[in-house]
Coordinates of C-alpha atoms and ligand atoms in Angstrom, one line a residue:
M468 CA 110.6 47.6 180.5
T469 CA 112.6 49.8 178.9
V470 CA 116.5 50.3 179.1
T471 CA 115.8 54.2 179.2
E472 CA 113.5 53.3 182.3
T473 CA 115.8 51.8 184.3
P474 CA 116.1 53.3 187.4
A475 CA 118.9 56.1 188.4
T476 CA 119.5 56.0 191.3
P477 CA 123.5 55.7 192.6
A478 CA 123.3 51.8 192.7
A479 CA 122.0 51.3 189.1
T480 CA 124.3 53.7 187.3
S481 CA 127.0 50.5 187.3
D482 CA 126.5 48.9 184.3
E483 CA 126.7 45.3 186.5
Q484 CA 123.3 47.1 188.2
R485 CA 122.3 47.7 185.7
V486 CA 121.8 44.6 183.8
D487 CA 121.2 42.8 186.8
D488 CA 117.8 44.9 187.2
L489 CA 117.5 44.2 183.2
V490 CA 117.6 39.8 184.4
D491 CA 115.5 41.0 187.6
D492 CA 113.1 42.3 185.4
L493 CA 113.3 39.4 182.6
L494 CA 112.6 36.8 184.9
A495 CA 110.0 37.9 187.1
E496 CA 108.1 39.1 184.0
F497 CA 109.0 35.9 182.2
P498 CA 109.5 32.9 184.4
P499 CA 111.4 30.4 182.3
R500 CA 109.9 27.6 184.0
E501 CA 106.5 28.2 183.2
T502 CA 107.0 30.7 179.8
P503 CA 108.1 28.8 176.5
V504 CA 111.4 29.1 175.1
V505 CA 110.5 31.0 172.3
Q506 CA 108.9 34.1 174.0
F507 CA 111.8 33.8 177.3
L508 CA 114.1 34.3 174.7
G509 CA 112.0 36.6 172.5
A510 CA 112.1 38.9 175.8
Q511 CA 115.4 38.1 176.2
F512 CA 116.5 39.7 173.6
D513 CA 114.4 42.3 174.1
R514 CA 116.1 43.6 176.2
G515 CA 119.5 43.5 175.6
L516 CA 120.9 40.5 176.8
A517 CA 121.4 38.1 174.3
W518 CA 124.4 39.4 173.1
V519 CA 125.0 42.4 176.2
H520 CA 128.3 44.0 173.7
F521 CA 126.0 44.2 170.2
D522 CA 123.7 47.1 169.6
E523 CA 121.1 48.0 171.6
G524 CA 117.5 47.2 169.7
H525 CA 120.3 44.3 167.9
G526 CA 119.8 42.3 171.3
G527 CA 122.3 43.8 173.0
L528 CA 123.3 46.7 175.3
G529 CA 126.5 48.1 174.1
L530 CA 128.2 47.4 177.4
S531 CA 131.5 44.9 177.7
P532 CA 130.7 41.4 176.6
K533 CA 132.2 40.2 180.2
L534 CA 128.9 40.9 181.0
Q535 CA 127.5 38.2 179.5
T536 CA 128.8 36.2 182.2
A537 CA 126.9 36.9 184.3
I538 CA 123.7 37.3 183.0
N539 CA 124.1 33.8 181.8
E540 CA 125.2 32.9 185.1
K541 CA 121.4 34.1 186.9
V542 CA 118.9 33.6 183.9
F543 CA 120.4 30.0 183.6
A544 CA 120.2 29.2 187.6
A545 CA 116.4 29.9 187.1
G546 CA 115.8 26.6 184.3
A547 CA 116.4 29.4 181.0
P548 CA 116.7 27.8 177.9
N549 CA 120.3 28.4 176.6
A550 CA 119.9 29.8 173.3
A551 CA 123.8 28.8 172.4
S552 CA 122.7 24.5 172.9
R553 CA 119.6 25.4 170.6
N554 CA 121.5 27.1 167.8
P555 CA 125.7 26.6 168.2
I556 CA 126.7 27.9 165.1
G557 CA 124.6 30.4 164.7
Y558 CA 124.8 32.2 168.5
G559 CA 128.4 31.8 169.3
M560 CA 129.9 32.7 165.0
C561 CA 127.2 33.2 162.4
G562 CA 125.4 36.1 165.4
P563 CA 128.4 38.6 166.3
T564 CA 129.0 37.7 162.3
V565 CA 126.4 39.4 161.9
K566 CA 126.8 42.4 164.3
V567 CA 130.3 43.1 162.7
W568 CA 129.2 42.5 158.7
G569 CA 125.9 42.9 158.6
S570 CA 123.8 45.9 156.9
D571 CA 120.6 46.8 159.4
E572 CA 118.7 45.7 157.4
Q573 CA 119.9 42.5 157.6
K574 CA 120.9 42.6 161.5
A575 CA 116.9 42.7 162.1
R576 CA 116.2 40.4 159.6
Y577 CA 118.0 37.9 161.3
L578 CA 119.9 38.0 164.9
R579 CA 116.4 37.7 167.1
P580 CA 115.5 34.8 165.0
L581 CA 118.7 33.7 165.7
F582 CA 118.7 34.0 169.2
T583 CA 115.2 32.4 169.9
G584 CA 116.3 29.3 167.8
E585 CA 113.7 29.9 165.3
E586 CA 115.6 29.5 162.8
I587 CA 119.0 27.4 162.8
W588 CA 122.2 28.9 161.2
C589 CA 125.5 26.6 159.5
Q590 CA 128.8 28.3 158.4
L591 CA 129.9 27.1 155.0
F592 CA 133.8 27.6 154.3
S593 CA 134.7 24.5 154.2
E594 CA 135.3 22.5 150.8
P595 CA 136.7 18.8 149.9
G596 CA 140.3 20.9 148.7
A597 CA 139.6 23.6 150.6
G598 CA 140.3 23.2 154.7
S599 CA 142.2 24.2 156.8
D600 CA 143.7 25.9 153.5
F601 CA 140.0 28.0 153.6
A602 CA 141.5 31.5 151.6
G603 CA 142.5 29.1 148.4
L604 CA 138.2 27.6 148.2
S605 CA 137.0 27.1 144.8
A606 CA 132.6 27.4 145.0
R607 CA 132.1 31.0 142.4
G608 CA 129.6 33.4 142.8
V609 CA 129.1 35.4 139.9
R610 CA 126.7 38.1 139.3
D611 CA 123.6 38.8 137.4
G612 CA 121.7 42.1 137.9
D613 CA 120.7 42.4 141.8
E614 CA 121.4 38.7 142.0
W615 CA 124.7 36.2 142.2
I616 CA 124.1 32.8 141.3
V617 CA 126.3 30.4 143.4
N618 CA 127.7 27.4 141.9
G619 CA 130.5 24.6 143.9
Q620 CA 131.0 22.1 147.2
K621 CA 130.6 23.0 150.6
V622 CA 131.7 20.5 152.6
W623 CA 131.8 19.2 156.9
T624 CA 128.3 21.4 157.2
T625 CA 127.6 21.3 161.0
L626 CA 123.5 20.9 161.4
A627 CA 122.8 22.6 157.8
H628 CA 120.7 19.6 157.5
L629 CA 118.2 22.0 160.1
S630 CA 119.0 24.9 159.6
K631 CA 117.2 27.8 157.8
W632 CA 120.5 30.9 157.1
G633 CA 123.5 30.5 156.0
L634 CA 127.0 31.5 156.2
L635 CA 128.7 31.2 153.3
V636 CA 132.2 32.0 151.1
V637 CA 132.4 32.3 148.0
R638 CA 135.2 32.4 145.5
T639 CA 134.4 36.2 143.4
D640 CA 137.4 37.5 141.4
P641 CA 139.4 34.6 140.3
E642 CA 142.1 36.6 139.3
A643 CA 142.7 38.4 142.4
V644 CA 145.2 36.7 145.1
K645 CA 143.6 34.1 146.9
H646 CA 142.7 36.6 150.0
A647 CA 141.3 39.0 148.0
G648 CA 139.4 37.3 145.1
L649 CA 136.7 35.9 148.2
T650 CA 132.5 37.6 148.9
A651 CA 130.6 36.5 152.3
F652 CA 126.8 35.8 151.8
V653 CA 123.8 34.7 153.1
V654 CA 122.3 32.5 152.0
D655 CA 118.7 30.7 152.2
M656 CA 119.4 27.0 152.9
E657 CA 115.4 26.6 151.2
A658 CA 116.4 27.9 147.8
P659 CA 116.5 26.8 144.5
G660 CA 119.8 25.1 143.2
V661 CA 120.8 24.1 146.9
E662 CA 121.2 20.2 148.2
I663 CA 122.1 18.8 151.3
R664 CA 123.6 15.4 152.6
P665 CA 124.0 13.5 154.9
L666 CA 128.2 13.0 156.2
R667 CA 128.2 9.5 158.9
Q668 CA 130.9 10.1 161.3
M669 CA 132.1 7.3 163.3
T670 CA 129.8 7.9 166.1
G671 CA 126.9 6.5 163.9
E672 CA 125.2 9.7 163.4
A673 CA 125.7 12.6 160.7
E674 CA 125.5 16.2 162.4
F675 CA 127.1 16.7 159.1
N676 CA 126.0 17.1 155.5
E677 CA 128.0 18.0 152.3
V678 CA 125.4 21.0 150.4
Y679 CA 125.5 21.4 146.7
F680 CA 125.1 24.9 145.2
T681 CA 124.1 24.5 141.3
E682 CA 123.1 27.4 139.9
T683 CA 121.1 29.1 143.6
R684 CA 120.0 32.7 143.4
I685 CA 121.5 34.7 146.3
P686 CA 120.3 39.1 145.9
A687 CA 122.8 41.4 146.3
A688 CA 121.2 42.2 149.4
E689 CA 122.4 39.3 150.7
L690 CA 126.6 40.6 150.8
L691 CA 127.7 40.1 154.1
G692 CA 130.4 43.7 153.9
Q693 CA 131.1 44.1 150.0
P694 CA 132.4 41.7 147.1
G695 CA 135.4 41.2 148.2
D696 CA 135.8 41.3 151.8
G697 CA 135.1 37.4 151.8
W698 CA 138.4 36.7 154.5
R699 CA 138.2 39.4 155.9
V700 CA 134.6 38.2 157.4
S701 CA 135.1 34.9 157.1
L702 CA 138.5 36.2 160.2
T703 CA 135.5 37.0 161.9
T704 CA 133.9 33.9 162.2
L705 CA 136.9 32.1 162.7
M706 CA 138.0 34.3 165.9
N707 CA 134.8 33.9 167.5
E708 CA 134.3 30.2 166.3
R709 CA 137.6 29.2 168.2
V710 CA 136.4 31.3 171.5
S711 CA 132.8 29.5 171.3
I712 CA 134.5 25.9 170.8
G713 CA 137.6 26.3 173.3
G714 CA 137.1 29.7 175.5
A715 CA 134.4 29.0 178.0
I716 CA 135.2 29.2 181.6
P717 CA 133.4 26.6 182.9
K718 CA 133.2 26.6 187.3
K719 CA 136.3 24.8 189.0
G720 CA 135.9 20.9 188.2
S721 CA 132.6 21.5 185.7
G722 CA 132.5 20.1 182.2
S723 CA 134.5 17.0 180.6
I724 CA 136.4 16.8 184.0
A725 CA 133.5 16.2 186.4
V726 CA 132.9 13.4 184.2
L727 CA 136.9 11.7 185.1
T728 CA 136.3 12.5 189.2
K729 CA 132.5 11.3 188.9
V730 CA 133.8 8.1 187.1
W731 CA 137.1 7.0 189.3
S732 CA 134.9 8.2 193.4
E733 CA 132.6 5.5 191.4
L734 CA 135.1 2.5 191.0
P735 CA 135.4 0.3 193.1
A736 CA 138.9 0.9 195.9
G737 CA 140.0 -2.1 194.4
S738 CA 140.3 -0.9 191.4
K739 CA 142.0 3.0 192.5
D740 CA 145.9 2.7 192.1
A741 CA 148.2 5.1 192.8
A742 CA 149.1 5.2 188.8
T743 CA 146.4 6.1 188.1
R744 CA 145.1 9.1 189.9
D745 CA 148.4 10.0 189.0
E746 CA 146.8 10.3 185.5
V747 CA 143.8 11.1 186.6
M748 CA 144.9 14.5 188.9
K749 CA 147.5 15.3 186.1
L750 CA 144.2 15.9 183.5
W751 CA 142.1 17.6 186.9
A752 CA 145.2 20.2 186.6
R753 CA 145.7 20.1 182.8
A754 CA 141.9 21.4 183.0
E755 CA 142.3 23.9 185.8
V756 CA 145.2 25.2 184.4
L757 CA 143.5 25.6 180.7
R758 CA 140.1 27.1 182.6
L759 CA 142.5 29.8 184.4
T760 CA 144.0 30.7 181.6
N761 CA 141.1 31.5 179.2
I762 CA 139.8 33.9 181.8
R763 CA 142.8 35.6 181.1
A764 CA 142.5 35.4 178.0
N765 CA 139.2 36.2 178.5
Q766 CA 140.4 40.2 180.1
N767 CA 142.5 40.3 177.0
R768 CA 138.7 40.0 175.1
K769 CA 137.5 43.2 176.6
L770 CA 135.8 44.5 173.8
G771 CA 134.2 41.5 172.4
D772 CA 136.9 41.2 169.5
P773 CA 138.5 38.3 169.9
G774 CA 142.2 38.1 168.9
P775 CA 144.9 35.4 168.3
E776 CA 144.3 34.4 171.6
G777 CA 141.6 32.3 171.3
S778 CA 143.6 29.6 169.5
I779 CA 144.8 29.1 172.8
G780 CA 142.5 27.5 174.3
K781 CA 140.6 26.2 171.0
M782 CA 144.1 23.6 171.0
A783 CA 144.3 23.2 174.9
S784 CA 140.4 22.5 175.1
A785 CA 140.5 20.1 172.2
D786 CA 143.3 18.2 173.6
L787 CA 142.2 17.9 177.3
N788 CA 139.4 16.4 176.3
K789 CA 140.3 14.1 173.7
D790 CA 142.7 12.9 176.9
V791 CA 139.9 13.3 179.7
L792 CA 137.3 11.4 177.6
A793 CA 140.3 8.4 176.7
K794 CA 140.8 8.0 180.0
V795 CA 137.4 7.8 181.2
V796 CA 136.5 5.3 178.2
D797 CA 139.2 3.4 180.4
L798 CA 138.1 3.8 183.1
L799 CA 134.7 1.7 182.7
G800 CA 136.8 -1.5 181.1
A801 CA 134.8 -3.9 179.0
D802 CA 132.0 -0.8 179.2
G803 CA 134.7 1.0 178.0
M804 CA 133.7 -1.1 174.6
L805 CA 130.1 -1.5 174.2
Y806 CA 127.9 0.8 172.4
G807 CA 124.2 1.5 171.6
S808 CA 123.9 1.1 167.6
Y809 CA 125.4 2.5 164.9
E810 CA 122.2 2.7 163.2
M811 CA 122.4 6.5 161.9
I812 CA 120.1 9.2 162.7
R813 CA 120.0 12.8 161.6
P814 CA 120.7 14.5 165.3
Q815 CA 118.6 17.5 166.0
T816 CA 121.4 19.7 168.1
A817 CA 125.1 19.3 167.7
M818 CA 127.9 18.0 170.5
D819 CA 125.1 16.4 172.2
S820 CA 126.8 13.1 173.9
D821 CA 124.2 10.7 175.4
T822 CA 126.0 8.0 176.6
L823 CA 130.8 7.8 177.7
Q824 CA 131.0 5.8 174.8
K825 CA 129.8 8.3 172.6
A826 CA 131.5 11.5 173.7
F827 CA 134.3 10.0 173.6
L828 CA 134.0 9.3 169.8
R829 CA 132.8 12.3 169.0
S830 CA 136.0 13.8 171.6
R831 CA 137.7 12.9 168.2
A832 CA 136.6 16.0 166.1
N833 CA 137.7 18.3 168.1
S834 CA 141.5 18.2 167.4
I835 CA 139.9 19.3 163.6
E836 CA 136.8 20.8 163.9
G837 CA 137.2 24.8 164.4
G838 CA 140.8 24.9 162.4
T839 CA 143.2 21.1 163.1
T840 CA 145.0 21.6 166.3
E841 CA 148.2 22.1 164.2
V842 CA 147.2 25.1 162.8
M843 CA 146.2 26.8 166.0
K844 CA 150.0 26.4 166.5
N845 CA 151.5 27.6 163.9
I846 CA 148.2 30.8 164.3
L847 CA 149.6 30.9 167.9
G848 CA 153.6 30.2 166.5
E849 CA 153.2 33.7 164.1
R850 CA 151.5 35.1 166.0
V851 CA 151.4 35.1 169.1
L852 CA 155.2 33.8 169.2
G853 CA 156.8 36.0 166.2
L854 CA 158.0 32.8 164.8
P855 CA 159.0 32.5 161.1
G856 CA 156.1 31.6 159.5
D857 CA 154.6 28.3 157.1
V858 CA 156.0 28.5 153.3
R859 CA 153.1 30.3 150.7
V860 CA 154.0 29.9 147.3
D861 CA 151.0 30.9 146.4
R862 CA 150.5 33.9 148.4
E863 CA 150.8 36.3 145.8
M864 CA 149.7 35.0 142.9
P865 CA 146.3 35.7 141.1
W866 CA 143.8 32.1 142.4
S867 CA 143.3 30.9 138.5
Q868 CA 147.5 30.8 138.7
V869 CA 147.8 28.4 141.4
P870 CA 148.2 24.2 141.0
R871 CA 145.5 22.4 142.3
N872 CA 145.2 18.6 141.7
Ligands
FAD2071 C1 132.7 18.2 163.4 C2 133.3 18.3 162.0 C3 132.3 19.1 162.4 C4 132.7 20.6 161.1 N1 131.8 21.7 161.1 C5 131.7 22.0 160.1 C6 131.3 24.1 159.4 O1 130.1 23.5 159.9 N2 131.0 24.0 158.3 C7 132.6 24.0 158.0 O2 133.1 24.8 156.6 N3 133.0 23.3 158.6 C8 133.5 22.6 159.0 N4 134.5 21.8 159.3 C9 135.6 20.8 158.8 C10 136.1 22.1 159.4 O3 136.8 23.5 159.5 C11 138.1 21.0 158.5 O4 138.2 19.6 158.7 C12 139.3 21.6 158.9 O5 139.3 23.0 159.2 C13 140.2 20.5 158.6 O6 140.1 20.4 157.0 P1 140.0 19.3 156.3 O7 138.9 17.9 157.3 O8 140.2 20.2 154.8 O9 142.0 18.9 156.6 P2 143.0 19.3 155.7 O10 143.0 20.8 156.1 O11 143.3 18.9 154.5 O12 144.3 19.0 156.9 C14 144.7 17.6 156.5 C15 146.3 17.3 158.1 O13 147.3 18.0 157.9 C16 147.1 19.1 158.4 N5 147.8 20.1 157.9 C17 147.3 21.2 156.9 N6 147.4 22.6 156.4 C18 149.1 22.2 157.9 C19 149.5 23.7 157.7 N7 149.0 24.5 157.1 N8 150.8 22.9 158.7 C20 151.0 21.9 159.1 N9 150.0 21.1 159.2 C21 148.6 21.2 158.8 C22 146.3 19.1 159.3 O14 146.5 19.8 160.1 C23 145.7 18.0 159.3 O15 146.4 17.2 160.3 C24 133.9 20.4 160.8 C25 135.2 19.6 160.7 C26 134.8 19.3 162.1 C27 135.4 17.3 161.7

């Protein structure tokens, strides 16, 4: 069934009804529990139900992103696979960046297999000397005819070991000021000159990596935007990253706070003192305040272009998740200190924790990944509250003249 064939009954004229009909049609033709995962997600994409605010033909219907929530609720309730958890960096950040900056050819080539999870994506922004100050990065790209040659090192690259494609930002004009000399590419992670090395975390796992580029050649057609657009391309990615990490609107009392209330309710009656109940209750109230704040921020995001509001959810969810999981292992008592194994494994997904102890250890990264809490506070202070800016001595200087160690 194509979009234009949707019956023109009065009820079907509303966007909600149109989307609802398409979801019903999808679930009827491809019952999720009986359909192979890739086939189901491909059919979801083809009906414009992948990212409903994307253009028709590219996984969307050109409608309000608010409608995606209803789609997700309905397909997940029917047992559908979750594209975001299969390809978290791809779905939450790289897809939306390709939508805004990619050519028609790139959108046609990349978005469908990204959504189905046949091709995993990673984000190659951070470098050893450029994390929070990512615009100061040093990896170089030099044009050579129809190609660009890239040399340099990236770090903390989540899921690079599983990725087919990377969203890469490099410096192509060292004589421009730092934000202006950057260019973004789609890079083939299997291309000659790309080396991926594991980086081990305190959970014992190596979910992220160092990535080295040595004389790696990227076709000029794989630019996202134009040379020099890299900073603006990155802002699209980063704003989506913050929403993707912290902007979810879970059901009341769900997520990690549900874990805490479960652990609390299962404690022996004698261990439930009033002071601890008070602490659990305060965390529950913080989770609810964050949920309501995200609902409000979501209203401001109607056009699918998250602004600095995304930083509020990102910052608050990081601190909350850390505090909640710390309380969970507290309540577990001595069991909270038991950890299965520190054997190094290469996870097949990101941010999955099979034990509460691992979830606690993994949560320590929440206030670093996707931009640190301190940097989120700077953004909120400057762009939302209008406070005086951070000191930036290198803003007007060509990057090549900025002192570096
Ligand atoms: C689990 C995890 C996954 C990640 N995945 C990816 C990925 O897939 N791709 C990718 O590109 N990157 C990834 N990152 C990197 C992440 O974006 C950076 O770690 C983060 O931006 C911070 O950079 P940094 O580690 O270089 O710390 P730095 O920037 O060196 O910061 C060090 C400390 O200084 C503080 N600080 C720095 N500047 C300021 C300032 N102006 N004002 C106040 N305080 C400041 C910071 O808050 C921090 O406490 C990941 C990180 C983690 C932990």
